[in-house]
PDB file of C-alpha atoms in Angstrom:
ATOM      1  CA  MET A   1     -64.246   2.029 -24.891  1.00 51.00           C
ATOM      2  CA  GLU A   2     -66.142   0.998 -21.796  1.00 52.00           C
ATOM      3  CA  GLN A   3     -65.062   2.903 -18.715  1.00 55.00           C
ATOM      4  CA  LEU A   4     -64.567   1.317 -15.327  1.00 49.00           C
ATOM      5  CA  PRO A   5     -67.045   2.207 -12.631  1.00 52.00           C
ATOM      6  CA  LYS A   6     -65.903   5.089 -10.456  1.00 54.00           C
ATOM      7  CA  VAL A   7     -65.240   2.813  -7.480  1.00 48.00           C
ATOM      8  CA  HIS A   8     -63.033   0.562  -9.609  1.00 49.00           C
ATOM      9  CA  ARG A   9     -61.150   3.545 -10.998  1.00 52.00           C
ATOM     10  CA  ARG A  10     -60.460   4.658  -7.444  1.00 56.00           C
ATOM     11  CA  GLU A  11     -59.175   1.175  -6.526  1.00 55.00           C
ATOM     12  CA  VAL A  12     -56.901   1.074  -9.580  1.00 48.00           C
ATOM     13  CA  SER A  13     -55.601   4.534  -8.766  1.00 59.00           C
ATOM     14  CA  GLU A  14     -54.912   3.530  -5.173  1.00 64.00           C
ATOM     15  CA  SER A  15     -53.171   0.323  -6.309  1.00 63.00           C
ATOM     16  CA  ALA A  16     -50.981   2.272  -8.713  1.00 64.00           C
ATOM     17  CA  ALA A  17     -50.070   4.713  -5.961  1.00 69.00           C
ATOM     18  CA  GLN A  18     -49.220   1.852  -3.605  1.00 70.00           C
ATOM     19  CA  PHE A  19     -47.130   0.162  -6.276  1.00 65.00           C
ATOM     20  CA  ARG A  20     -45.293   3.394  -7.011  1.00 68.00           C
ATOM     21  CA  ALA A  21     -44.715   3.869  -3.270  1.00 71.00           C
ATOM     22  CA  ALA A  22     -43.272   0.344  -3.056  1.00 68.00           C
ATOM     23  CA  ILE A  23     -40.921   1.050  -5.959  1.00 65.00           C
ATOM     24  CA  ASP A  24     -39.952   4.347  -4.365  1.00 70.00           C
ATOM     25  CA  SER A  25     -39.225   2.592  -1.069  1.00 70.00           C
ATOM     26  CA  ALA A  26     -37.089   0.023  -2.868  1.00 64.00           C
ATOM     27  CA  LEU A  27     -35.182   2.814  -4.562  1.00 62.00           C
ATOM     28  CA  GLU A  28     -34.482   4.437  -1.208  1.00 67.00           C
ATOM     29  CA  LEU A  29     -33.223   1.126   0.196  1.00 59.00           C
ATOM     30  CA  VAL A  30     -30.873   0.654  -2.737  1.00 53.00           C
ATOM     31  CA  GLN A  31     -29.647   4.228  -2.429  1.00 60.00           C
ATOM     32  CA  ASP A  32     -29.026   3.728   1.283  1.00 55.00           C
ATOM     33  CA  TYR A  33     -27.063   0.559   0.506  1.00 48.00           C
ATOM     34  CA  THR A  34     -24.849   2.287  -2.036  1.00 50.00           C
ATOM     35  CA  GLY A  35     -24.298   5.301   0.187  1.00 54.00           C
ATOM     36  CA  ASN A  36     -25.871   7.745  -2.264  1.00 55.00           C
ATOM     37  CA  PRO A  37     -28.228  10.263  -0.635  1.00 55.00           C
ATOM     38  CA  VAL A  38     -31.873  10.241  -1.648  1.00 50.00           C
ATOM     39  CA  SER A  39     -32.865  13.410  -3.439  1.00 51.00           C
ATOM     40  CA  GLU A  40     -35.493  15.458  -1.645  1.00 52.00           C
ATOM     41  CA  HIS A  41     -36.686  16.763  -5.014  1.00 50.00           C
ATOM     42  CA  ARG A  42     -37.193  13.482  -6.837  1.00 51.00           C
ATOM     43  CA  ASP A  43     -39.910  13.697  -9.503  1.00 54.00           C
ATOM     44  CA  LEU A  44     -42.496  11.105  -8.462  1.00 50.00           C
ATOM     45  CA  SER A  45     -44.451  11.647 -11.665  1.00 54.00           C
ATOM     46  CA  GLN A  46     -41.762  10.050 -13.834  1.00 55.00           C
ATOM     47  CA  PRO A  47     -42.853   6.845 -15.593  1.00 58.00           C
ATOM     48  CA  LEU A  48     -42.296   3.477 -13.940  1.00 54.00           C
ATOM     49  CA  PRO A  49     -39.518   2.251 -16.287  1.00 58.00           C
ATOM     50  CA  SER A  50     -37.355   5.186 -15.174  1.00 68.00           C
ATOM     51  CA  LEU A  51     -37.690   4.181 -11.525  1.00 64.00           C
ATOM     52  CA  LEU A  52     -36.791   0.596 -12.345  1.00 68.00           C
ATOM     53  CA  GLN A  53     -33.807   1.792 -14.355  1.00 74.00           C
ATOM     54  CA  GLN A  54     -32.611   3.811 -11.388  1.00 70.00           C
ATOM     55  CA  CYS A  55     -32.780   0.702  -9.209  1.00 64.00           C
ATOM     56  CA  GLN A  56     -30.835  -1.290 -11.771  1.00 69.00           C
ATOM     57  CA  ASN A  57     -28.217   1.431 -12.147  1.00 70.00           C
ATOM     58  CA  LEU A  58     -27.706   1.762  -8.406  1.00 65.00           C
ATOM     59  CA  LEU A  59     -27.414  -1.998  -7.973  1.00 59.00           C
ATOM     60  CA  ALA A  60     -24.848  -2.104 -10.770  1.00 61.00           C
ATOM     61  CA  GLU A  61     -22.822   0.590  -9.003  1.00 61.00           C
ATOM     62  CA  ALA A  62     -22.982  -1.353  -5.742  1.00 50.00           C
ATOM     63  CA  GLN A  63     -21.643  -4.456  -7.450  1.00 50.00           C
ATOM     64  CA  VAL A  64     -18.518  -2.684  -8.692  1.00 61.00           C
ATOM     65  CA  GLU A  65     -15.744  -3.889  -6.399  1.00 67.00           C
ATOM     66  CA  ALA A  66     -13.389  -1.420  -4.766  1.00 80.00           C
ATOM     67  CA  PRO A  67      -9.832  -1.644  -6.129  1.00 90.00           C
ATOM     68  CA  LEU A  68      -7.580  -4.073  -4.306  1.00 94.00           C
ATOM     69  CA  PRO A  69      -4.948  -2.477  -2.070  1.00 98.00           C
ATOM     70  CA  VAL A  70      -1.212  -2.625  -2.434  1.00 98.00           C
ATOM     71  CA  ARG A  71       0.254  -3.938   0.817  1.00 98.00           C
ATOM     72  CA  THR A  72       3.429  -2.430   2.260  1.00 98.00           C
ATOM     73  CA  LEU A  73       5.746  -3.762   4.974  1.00 98.00           C
ATOM     74  CA  HIS A  74       7.977  -1.376   6.904  1.00 98.00           C
ATOM     75  CA  HIS A  75      10.851  -2.045   9.306  1.00 98.00           C
ATOM     76  CA  LEU A  76      14.378  -0.917   9.977  1.00 97.00           C
ATOM     77  CA  ALA A  77      17.394  -3.058   9.126  1.00 96.00           C
ATOM     78  CA  CYS A  78      18.352  -5.961  11.385  1.00 95.00           C
ATOM     79  CA  SER A  79      14.961  -6.038  13.081  1.00 96.00           C
ATOM     80  CA  GLY A  80      13.662  -9.410  11.888  1.00 95.00           C
ATOM     81  CA  GLY A  81      11.885  -7.960   8.881  1.00 96.00           C
ATOM     82  CA  THR A  82      13.149 -10.568   6.436  1.00 95.00           C
ATOM     83  CA  LEU A  83      11.790 -13.439   8.516  1.00 95.00           C
ATOM     84  CA  ILE A  84       8.376 -11.805   8.833  1.00 97.00           C
ATOM     85  CA  SER A  85       8.350 -10.928   5.123  1.00 97.00           C
ATOM     86  CA  ARG A  86       9.191 -14.502   4.119  1.00 96.00           C
ATOM     87  CA  CYS A  87       6.343 -15.762   6.278  1.00 97.00           C
ATOM     88  CA  ILE A  88       3.970 -13.254   4.675  1.00 98.00           C
ATOM     89  CA  ALA A  89       5.178 -14.458   1.269  1.00 98.00           C
ATOM     90  CA  ALA A  90       4.138 -17.970   2.365  1.00 98.00           C
ATOM     91  CA  GLN A  91       0.493 -16.879   2.581  1.00 98.00           C
ATOM     92  CA  PRO A  92      -1.805 -17.724  -0.358  1.00 98.00           C
ATOM     93  CA  ASN A  93      -1.624 -15.745  -3.605  1.00 97.00           C
ATOM     94  CA  THR A  94       1.017 -13.254  -2.502  1.00 98.00           C
ATOM     95  CA  GLN A  95       3.695 -11.585  -4.603  1.00 98.00           C
ATOM     96  CA  VAL A  96       6.348  -9.906  -2.452  1.00 98.00           C
ATOM     97  CA  LEU A  97       8.808  -7.394  -3.871  1.00 97.00           C
ATOM     98  CA  SER A  98      11.669  -7.102  -1.407  1.00 97.00           C
ATOM     99  CA  GLU A  99      13.576  -3.940  -0.415  1.00 97.00           C
ATOM    100  CA  VAL A 100      11.683  -1.308  -2.387  1.00 97.00           C
ATOM    101  CA  ASP A 101      12.566   2.386  -2.251  1.00 97.00           C
ATOM    102  CA  PRO A 102      12.312   4.449  -5.446  1.00 97.00           C
ATOM    103  CA  LEU A 103      14.325   7.294  -3.877  1.00 97.00           C
ATOM    104  CA  SER A 104      16.983   5.104  -2.278  1.00 96.00           C
ATOM    105  CA  PRO A 105      20.523   6.481  -2.022  1.00 94.00           C
ATOM    106  CA  PHE A 106      21.804   2.928  -2.562  1.00 91.00           C
ATOM    107  CA  VAL A 107      21.936   3.060  -6.362  1.00 85.00           C
ATOM    108  CA  PRO A 108      25.342   2.206  -7.833  1.00 83.00           C
ATOM    109  CA  SER A 109      26.446   4.109 -10.885  1.00 80.00           C
ATOM    110  CA  GLY A 110      27.613   2.249 -13.933  1.00 82.00           C
ATOM    111  CA  PHE A 111      25.962  -0.614 -15.792  1.00 89.00           C
ATOM    112  CA  LEU A 112      22.196  -0.557 -15.058  1.00 90.00           C
ATOM    113  CA  PRO A 113      20.542  -1.799 -18.258  1.00 93.00           C
ATOM    114  CA  THR A 114      17.185  -2.764 -16.680  1.00 93.00           C
ATOM    115  CA  ASP A 115      16.913   0.010 -14.085  1.00 93.00           C
ATOM    116  CA  LEU A 116      15.241   3.066 -15.630  1.00 94.00           C
ATOM    117  CA  ILE A 117      15.235   5.021 -12.367  1.00 95.00           C
ATOM    118  CA  GLY A 118      18.931   4.351 -11.826  1.00 93.00           C
ATOM    119  CA  LEU A 119      19.745   5.207 -15.419  1.00 94.00           C
ATOM    120  CA  SER A 120      17.749   8.428 -15.159  1.00 95.00           C
ATOM    121  CA  ARG A 121      19.779   9.497 -12.122  1.00 94.00           C
ATOM    122  CA  PHE A 122      23.062   9.107 -13.960  1.00 92.00           C
ATOM    123  CA  SER A 123      21.917  10.363 -17.339  1.00 93.00           C
ATOM    124  CA  SER A 124      23.309  13.449 -19.039  1.00 95.00           C
ATOM    125  CA  ARG A 125      20.366  15.318 -17.504  1.00 96.00           C
ATOM    126  CA  PRO A 126      19.532  13.595 -14.199  1.00 95.00           C
ATOM    127  CA  ALA A 127      15.846  13.148 -13.377  1.00 96.00           C
ATOM    128  CA  ASN A 128      14.512  14.884 -10.284  1.00 97.00           C
ATOM    129  CA  ALA A 129      12.707  13.106  -7.440  1.00 97.00           C
ATOM    130  CA  ASP A 130       9.227  13.814  -8.825  1.00 97.00           C
ATOM    131  CA  THR A 131      10.130  12.225 -12.150  1.00 98.00           C
ATOM    132  CA  GLN A 132      11.635   9.207 -10.407  1.00 97.00           C
ATOM    133  CA  ILE A 133       8.444   8.761  -8.388  1.00 98.00           C
ATOM    134  CA  GLU A 134       6.317   8.930 -11.546  1.00 98.00           C
ATOM    135  CA  MET A 135       8.525   6.312 -13.200  1.00 98.00           C
ATOM    136  CA  PHE A 136       8.168   4.082 -10.164  1.00 98.00           C
ATOM    137  CA  LEU A 137       4.378   4.427 -10.055  1.00 98.00           C
ATOM    138  CA  ALA A 138       4.117   3.753 -13.789  1.00 98.00           C
ATOM    139  CA  GLY A 139       5.967   0.471 -13.375  1.00 97.00           C
ATOM    140  CA  LEU A 140       3.988  -0.367 -10.259  1.00 98.00           C
ATOM    141  CA  ARG A 141       0.729   0.063 -12.186  1.00 98.00           C
ATOM    142  CA  VAL A 142       1.862  -2.629 -14.620  1.00 98.00           C
ATOM    143  CA  LEU A 143       2.781  -5.025 -11.811  1.00 97.00           C
ATOM    144  CA  TYR A 144      -0.449  -4.247  -9.982  1.00 98.00           C
ATOM    145  CA  GLY A 145      -2.544  -4.909 -13.080  1.00 97.00           C
ATOM    146  CA  THR A 146      -0.812  -8.213 -13.790  1.00 97.00           C
ATOM    147  CA  ALA A 147      -1.075  -9.341 -10.168  1.00 97.00           C
ATOM    148  CA  THR A 148      -4.767  -8.448 -10.061  1.00 95.00           C
ATOM    149  CA  GLN A 149      -5.478 -10.340 -13.274  1.00 95.00           C
ATOM    150  CA  HIS A 150      -3.862 -13.442 -11.785  1.00 96.00           C
ATOM    151  CA  GLY A 151      -5.633 -13.118  -8.443  1.00 95.00           C
ATOM    152  CA  GLN A 152      -2.441 -12.229  -6.595  1.00 97.00           C
ATOM    153  CA  HIS A 153      -1.840  -9.714  -3.814  1.00 98.00           C
ATOM    154  CA  LEU A 154       1.018  -7.300  -4.506  1.00 98.00           C
ATOM    155  CA  ILE A 155       3.154  -6.656  -1.412  1.00 98.00           C
ATOM    156  CA  LEU A 156       6.050  -4.197  -1.230  1.00 98.00           C
ATOM    157  CA  ARG A 157       8.674  -4.672   1.440  1.00 98.00           C
ATOM    158  CA  ASP A 158      10.142  -1.253   2.153  1.00 98.00           C
ATOM    159  CA  HIS A 159      13.889  -0.631   2.337  1.00 97.00           C
ATOM    160  CA  SER A 160      13.543   1.927   5.127  1.00 97.00           C
ATOM    161  CA  HIS A 161      17.260   1.824   5.912  1.00 96.00           C
ATOM    162  CA  GLY A 162      18.083   4.164   3.037  1.00 96.00           C
ATOM    163  CA  HIS A 163      15.592   6.728   4.297  1.00 97.00           C
ATOM    164  CA  PHE A 164      16.103   6.671   8.058  1.00 98.00           C
ATOM    165  CA  SER A 165      19.540   5.127   8.683  1.00 97.00           C
ATOM    166  CA  PHE A 166      21.739   6.668   6.028  1.00 96.00           C
ATOM    167  CA  GLY A 167      23.723   9.886   5.931  1.00 94.00           C
ATOM    168  CA  ALA A 168      24.227  12.720   8.375  1.00 94.00           C
ATOM    169  CA  ALA A 169      20.482  13.238   8.933  1.00 95.00           C
ATOM    170  CA  VAL A 170      17.129  11.689   8.072  1.00 96.00           C
ATOM    171  CA  THR A 171      16.201  12.911   4.601  1.00 93.00           C
ATOM    172  CA  ASP A 172      13.058  15.014   4.278  1.00 96.00           C
ATOM    173  CA  ARG A 173      11.297  13.092   1.526  1.00 97.00           C
ATOM    174  CA  PRO A 174       8.144  11.010   1.009  1.00 97.00           C
ATOM    175  CA  THR A 175       8.006   7.549   2.537  1.00 98.00           C
ATOM    176  CA  LEU A 176       7.220   4.516   0.410  1.00 98.00           C
ATOM    177  CA  HIS A 177       3.755   4.431   1.977  1.00 98.00           C
ATOM    178  CA  GLU A 178       3.114   8.035   0.958  1.00 98.00           C
ATOM    179  CA  ILE A 179       4.368   7.435  -2.579  1.00 98.00           C
ATOM    180  CA  VAL A 180       2.255   4.324  -3.169  1.00 98.00           C
ATOM    181  CA  SER A 181      -0.799   6.030  -1.640  1.00 98.00           C
ATOM    182  CA  ARG A 182      -0.723   8.586  -4.452  1.00 98.00           C
ATOM    183  CA  ALA A 183      -1.932   5.948  -6.907  1.00 97.00           C
ATOM    184  CA  PHE A 184      -3.360   3.011  -4.932  1.00 98.00           C
ATOM    185  CA  PRO A 185      -5.242   2.145  -1.777  1.00 97.00           C
ATOM    186  CA  VAL A 186      -2.667   0.861   0.715  1.00 98.00           C
ATOM    187  CA  LYS A 187      -2.694  -1.464   3.710  1.00 98.00           C
ATOM    188  CA  SER A 188       0.446  -1.592   5.816  1.00 98.00           C
ATOM    189  CA  ILE A 189       2.179  -2.950   8.874  1.00 98.00           C
ATOM    190  CA  VAL A 190       5.293  -1.839  10.746  1.00 98.00           C
ATOM    191  CA  SER A 191       7.446  -4.401  12.523  1.00 98.00           C
ATOM    192  CA  VAL A 192       9.999  -3.587  15.209  1.00 98.00           C
ATOM    193  CA  ARG A 193      12.534  -5.382  17.348  1.00 98.00           C
ATOM    194  CA  HIS A 194      14.047  -4.474  20.693  1.00 98.00           C
ATOM    195  CA  PRO A 195      16.256  -1.526  19.681  1.00 98.00           C
ATOM    196  CA  LEU A 196      19.307  -2.818  21.549  1.00 98.00           C
ATOM    197  CA  ASP A 197      19.184  -6.127  19.679  1.00 97.00           C
ATOM    198  CA  ALA A 198      18.691  -4.349  16.359  1.00 97.00           C
ATOM    199  CA  TYR A 199      21.608  -1.995  17.073  1.00 98.00           C
ATOM    200  CA  LEU A 200      23.911  -4.869  18.056  1.00 97.00           C
ATOM    201  CA  SER A 201      23.049  -6.594  14.791  1.00 95.00           C
ATOM    202  CA  LEU A 202      23.851  -3.387  12.897  1.00 96.00           C
ATOM    203  CA  LEU A 203      27.218  -3.284  14.651  1.00 96.00           C
ATOM    204  CA  ASP A 204      27.908  -6.875  13.695  1.00 94.00           C
ATOM    205  CA  SER A 205      27.037  -6.249  10.037  1.00 93.00           C
ATOM    206  CA  GLY A 206      28.974  -2.975   9.853  1.00 93.00           C
ATOM    207  CA  TRP A 207      25.884  -1.102   8.663  1.00 94.00           C
ATOM    208  CA  VAL A 208      25.936   1.153  11.693  1.00 94.00           C
ATOM    209  CA  GLN A 209      28.527   3.149   9.750  1.00 94.00           C
ATOM    210  CA  HIS A 210      25.808   4.239   7.318  1.00 96.00           C
ATOM    211  CA  PHE A 211      24.740   7.003   9.708  1.00 96.00           C
ATOM    212  CA  SER A 212      26.635   9.472  11.818  1.00 95.00           C
ATOM    213  CA  PRO A 213      27.369   9.499  14.662  1.00 96.00           C
ATOM    214  CA  ALA A 214      27.217   5.693  14.785  1.00 96.00           C
ATOM    215  CA  THR A 215      25.960   5.583  18.373  1.00 97.00           C
ATOM    216  CA  LEU A 216      23.060   3.853  20.085  1.00 98.00           C
ATOM    217  CA  ASP A 217      21.631   7.258  20.973  1.00 98.00           C
ATOM    218  CA  GLU A 218      21.639   8.335  17.309  1.00 98.00           C
ATOM    219  CA  TYR A 219      20.074   5.033  16.308  1.00 98.00           C
ATOM    220  CA  ALA A 220      17.290   5.627  18.837  1.00 98.00           C
ATOM    221  CA  ARG A 221      16.668   9.133  17.475  1.00 98.00           C
ATOM    222  CA  ARG A 222      16.364   7.792  13.954  1.00 98.00           C
ATOM    223  CA  SER A 223      14.061   5.027  15.159  1.00 98.00           C
ATOM    224  CA  HIS A 224      11.780   7.691  16.618  1.00 98.00           C
ATOM    225  CA  ALA A 225      11.746   9.446  13.226  1.00 98.00           C
ATOM    226  CA  PHE A 226      10.808   6.159  11.549  1.00 98.00           C
ATOM    227  CA  LEU A 227       7.958   5.569  13.999  1.00 98.00           C
ATOM    228  CA  ASP A 228       6.775   9.168  13.600  1.00 98.00           C
ATOM    229  CA  ALA A 229       6.463   8.570   9.859  1.00 97.00           C
ATOM    230  CA  TYR A 230       4.318   5.471  10.429  1.00 97.00           C
ATOM    231  CA  GLN A 231       2.525   6.344  13.649  1.00 93.00           C
ATOM    232  CA  ASN A 232      -0.925   5.413  12.298  1.00 91.00           C
ATOM    233  CA  VAL A 233       0.146   1.987  11.010  1.00 97.00           C
ATOM    234  CA  GLU A 234      -0.408  -1.332  12.814  1.00 97.00           C
ATOM    235  CA  LEU A 235       2.744  -2.253  14.754  1.00 98.00           C
ATOM    236  CA  ILE A 236       4.065  -5.808  15.183  1.00 98.00           C
ATOM    237  CA  ARG A 237       6.900  -6.773  17.561  1.00 98.00           C
ATOM    238  CA  TYR A 238       9.408  -9.303  16.311  1.00 98.00           C
ATOM    239  CA  GLU A 239       9.617 -10.856  19.775  1.00 98.00           C
ATOM    240  CA  ASP A 240       5.855 -11.458  19.846  1.00 98.00           C
ATOM    241  CA  PHE A 241       6.043 -13.058  16.421  1.00 98.00           C
ATOM    242  CA  VAL A 242       8.785 -15.557  17.273  1.00 97.00           C
ATOM    243  CA  GLU A 243       7.035 -16.440  20.547  1.00 97.00           C
ATOM    244  CA  ASP A 244       3.712 -17.210  18.863  1.00 98.00           C
ATOM    245  CA  PRO A 245       3.993 -17.171  15.048  1.00 98.00           C
ATOM    246  CA  PRO A 246       0.457 -18.426  14.219  1.00 98.00           C
ATOM    247  CA  THR A 247      -1.351 -15.890  16.391  1.00 98.00           C
ATOM    248  CA  VAL A 248       0.690 -12.908  15.225  1.00 98.00           C
ATOM    249  CA  MET A 249       0.543 -13.994  11.582  1.00 98.00           C
ATOM    250  CA  GLN A 250      -3.244 -14.162  11.783  1.00 98.00           C
ATOM    251  CA  THR A 251      -3.192 -10.573  13.064  1.00 98.00           C
ATOM    252  CA  ILE A 252      -0.934  -9.571  10.174  1.00 98.00           C
ATOM    253  CA  CYS A 253      -3.179 -11.279   7.626  1.00 98.00           C
ATOM    254  CA  ALA A 254      -6.275  -9.624   9.079  1.00 98.00           C
ATOM    255  CA  THR A 255      -4.586  -6.211   8.959  1.00 98.00           C
ATOM    256  CA  LEU A 256      -3.444  -6.694   5.361  1.00 98.00           C
ATOM    257  CA  SER A 257      -6.646  -8.473   4.231  1.00 97.00           C
ATOM    258  CA  LEU A 258      -4.776 -11.627   3.239  1.00 98.00           C
ATOM    259  CA  ASP A 259      -5.924 -15.221   3.458  1.00 98.00           C
ATOM    260  CA  TYR A 260      -4.146 -17.149   6.209  1.00 98.00           C
ATOM    261  CA  ASN A 261      -2.092 -20.275   5.569  1.00 98.00           C
ATOM    262  CA  PRO A 262      -1.883 -22.270   8.823  1.00 97.00           C
ATOM    263  CA  ASP A 263       1.051 -24.255   7.420  1.00 97.00           C
ATOM    264  CA  PHE A 264       3.281 -21.241   6.766  1.00 97.00           C
ATOM    265  CA  THR A 265       5.804 -22.270   9.434  1.00 96.00           C
ATOM    266  CA  GLU A 266       6.484 -25.391   7.352  1.00 95.00           C
ATOM    267  CA  THR A 267       6.660 -23.679   3.961  1.00 95.00           C
ATOM    268  CA  PHE A 268       8.340 -20.288   4.484  1.00 95.00           C
ATOM    269  CA  ALA A 269      11.804 -21.896   4.379  1.00 93.00           C
ATOM    270  CA  ALA A 270      11.398 -22.424   0.635  1.00 94.00           C
ATOM    271  CA  ILE A 271      11.071 -18.674   0.064  1.00 94.00           C
ATOM    272  CA  THR A 272      14.160 -16.547  -0.512  1.00 92.00           C
ATOM    273  CA  LEU A 273      14.134 -12.757  -0.298  1.00 93.00           C
ATOM    274  CA  SER A 274      16.898 -10.195  -0.538  1.00 88.00           C
ATOM    275  CA  GLY A 275      18.009  -8.510   2.654  1.00 75.00           C
ATOM    276  CA  ASP A 276      18.478 -11.655   4.735  1.00 71.00           C
ATOM    277  CA  SER A 277      21.287 -10.130   6.770  1.00 62.00           C
ATOM    278  CA  GLY A 278      20.656 -11.597  10.200  1.00 57.00           C
ATOM    279  CA  ARG A 279      21.168 -14.971  11.807  1.00 53.00           C
ATOM    280  CA  ARG A 280      19.740 -17.444   9.345  1.00 62.00           C
ATOM    281  CA  GLY A 281      17.647 -20.498  10.014  1.00 67.00           C
ATOM    282  CA  ASP A 282      14.483 -22.237   8.956  1.00 77.00           C
ATOM    283  CA  PHE A 283      12.995 -22.452  12.443  1.00 86.00           C
ATOM    284  CA  ILE A 284      11.114 -19.610  14.084  1.00 94.00           C
ATOM    285  CA  SER A 285      12.259 -19.203  17.663  1.00 93.00           C
ATOM    286  CA  PRO A 286      13.613 -16.509  20.009  1.00 93.00           C
ATOM    287  CA  ARG A 287      17.333 -15.797  19.724  1.00 91.00           C
ATOM    288  CA  PRO A 288      19.668 -14.865  22.582  1.00 94.00           C
ATOM    289  CA  ARG A 289      21.060 -11.339  22.676  1.00 96.00           C
ATOM    290  CA  ARG A 290      24.428 -10.929  20.988  1.00 95.00           C
ATOM    291  CA  PRO A 291      27.453 -10.546  23.282  1.00 96.00           C
ATOM    292  CA  HIS A 292      28.481  -6.910  23.645  1.00 96.00           C
ATOM    293  CA  PRO A 293      30.728  -4.725  25.801  1.00 96.00           C
ATOM    294  CA  PRO A 294      29.345  -3.201  29.037  1.00 96.00           C
ATOM    295  CA  ALA A 295      29.885   0.270  27.598  1.00 97.00           C
ATOM    296  CA  ILE A 296      26.885  -0.217  25.315  1.00 97.00           C
ATOM    297  CA  ASP A 297      24.662  -1.068  28.278  1.00 97.00           C
ATOM    298  CA  GLN A 298      25.845   2.116  29.961  1.00 97.00           C
ATOM    299  CA  GLU A 299      25.110   4.125  26.822  1.00 97.00           C
ATOM    300  CA  ALA A 300      21.627   2.631  26.805  1.00 97.00           C
ATOM    301  CA  GLU A 301      21.083   3.754  30.393  1.00 97.00           C
ATOM    302  CA  ASP A 302      22.344   7.268  29.695  1.00 98.00           C
ATOM    303  CA  SER A 303      20.457   7.853  26.431  1.00 98.00           C
ATOM    304  CA  GLU A 304      17.130   9.605  26.886  1.00 98.00           C
ATOM    305  CA  ALA A 305      16.219   8.850  23.265  1.00 98.00           C
ATOM    306  CA  PHE A 306      16.823   5.149  23.831  1.00 98.00           C
ATOM    307  CA  GLN A 307      14.861   5.014  27.086  1.00 98.00           C
ATOM    308  CA  THR A 308      11.884   6.841  25.587  1.00 98.00           C
ATOM    309  CA  LEU A 309      12.053   4.479  22.599  1.00 98.00           C
ATOM    310  CA  LEU A 310      11.776   1.479  24.922  1.00 98.00           C
ATOM    311  CA  SER A 311       8.715   3.038  26.521  1.00 97.00           C
ATOM    312  CA  ARG A 312       7.199   3.964  23.189  1.00 97.00           C
ATOM    313  CA  LEU A 313       7.492   0.375  21.967  1.00 97.00           C
ATOM    314  CA  ASP A 314       6.364  -1.019  25.329  1.00 95.00           C
ATOM    315  CA  TYR A 315       9.594  -2.921  25.914  1.00 95.00           C
ATOM    316  CA  HIS A 316       9.942  -1.536  29.453  1.00 78.00           C
ATOM    317  CA  ARG A 317       6.667  -3.193  30.420  1.00 58.00           C
ATOM    318  CA  LYS A 318       7.629  -6.472  28.775  1.00 55.00           C
ATOM    319  CA  ALA A 319      10.992  -6.557  30.547  1.00 50.00           C
ATOM    320  CA  THR A 320       9.274  -5.952  33.884  1.00 39.00           C
ATOM    321  CA  ALA A 321       6.727  -8.691  33.217  1.00 44.00           C
ATOM    322  CA  LYS A 322       9.481 -11.214  32.419  1.00 48.00           C
ATOM    323  CA  SER A 323      11.367 -10.403  35.617  1.00 38.00           C
ATOM    324  CA  GLU A 324       8.322 -10.936  37.843  1.00 37.00           C
TER     325      GLU A 324
END
């Protein structure tokens, strides 16, 4: 076989080296894109098909989408959470499960044919909390898979009342956010309302009797515990939402990675969720404070927990701004 002249062999060798360097550079770019570090000990003598295969493999890994998150909504009772949840349910491709708490104390005994967690609690050998959590996550995986297949976003509205506003003390147990995070990526928001308005609504509903003592000061202490549990979660004020629903809803959708429906104020009225305990209506607007005895205002002034709660939620600043 006729050999190439020496000068041509040198040119071919240089071209091959340049081509290999180009492939190597492309491999580094792909590895940078996927976040995988480039090995300092890569064997540059490996044949070309292997380098191409590495590029293809890395690109395939980059194209694998991250799992979709489960969204969770957290608020205390009588704080406008149902209204906000209904409006979130009016966004595209959402599936909202309302008032979720796998460890809730609000589980009636008796006839519970479809409730495995409830049945397990009242069985001849009651299931412990860890087993109840595993049962909950197993069911959630089924819902999550079905929602994902149908292009829907699974959203869990927490029933925080059973955790933070029930019994003689706040129970030391995992939050819904912590439980769901064991199996899924999670995106969450917390919504709050002026604590005096929320407390007055609790009084009106009779639910203030779920904790003891049933005072505004105790309610403020429990509200602090709730906020401590969700201190790294985006916080939305009910008052801001009813003042400017479109702007706040766009913030909520951005936080939860949901598409925004600009017509939600016209469509949310068709959505019904459990837990609608407050003053009902299909129009979003500020509501006047409920009438109440002067003694409650005095308790608010005297309660350090309540005053620090106002500051923590920035309601002191808002009240000052309105009075100016």
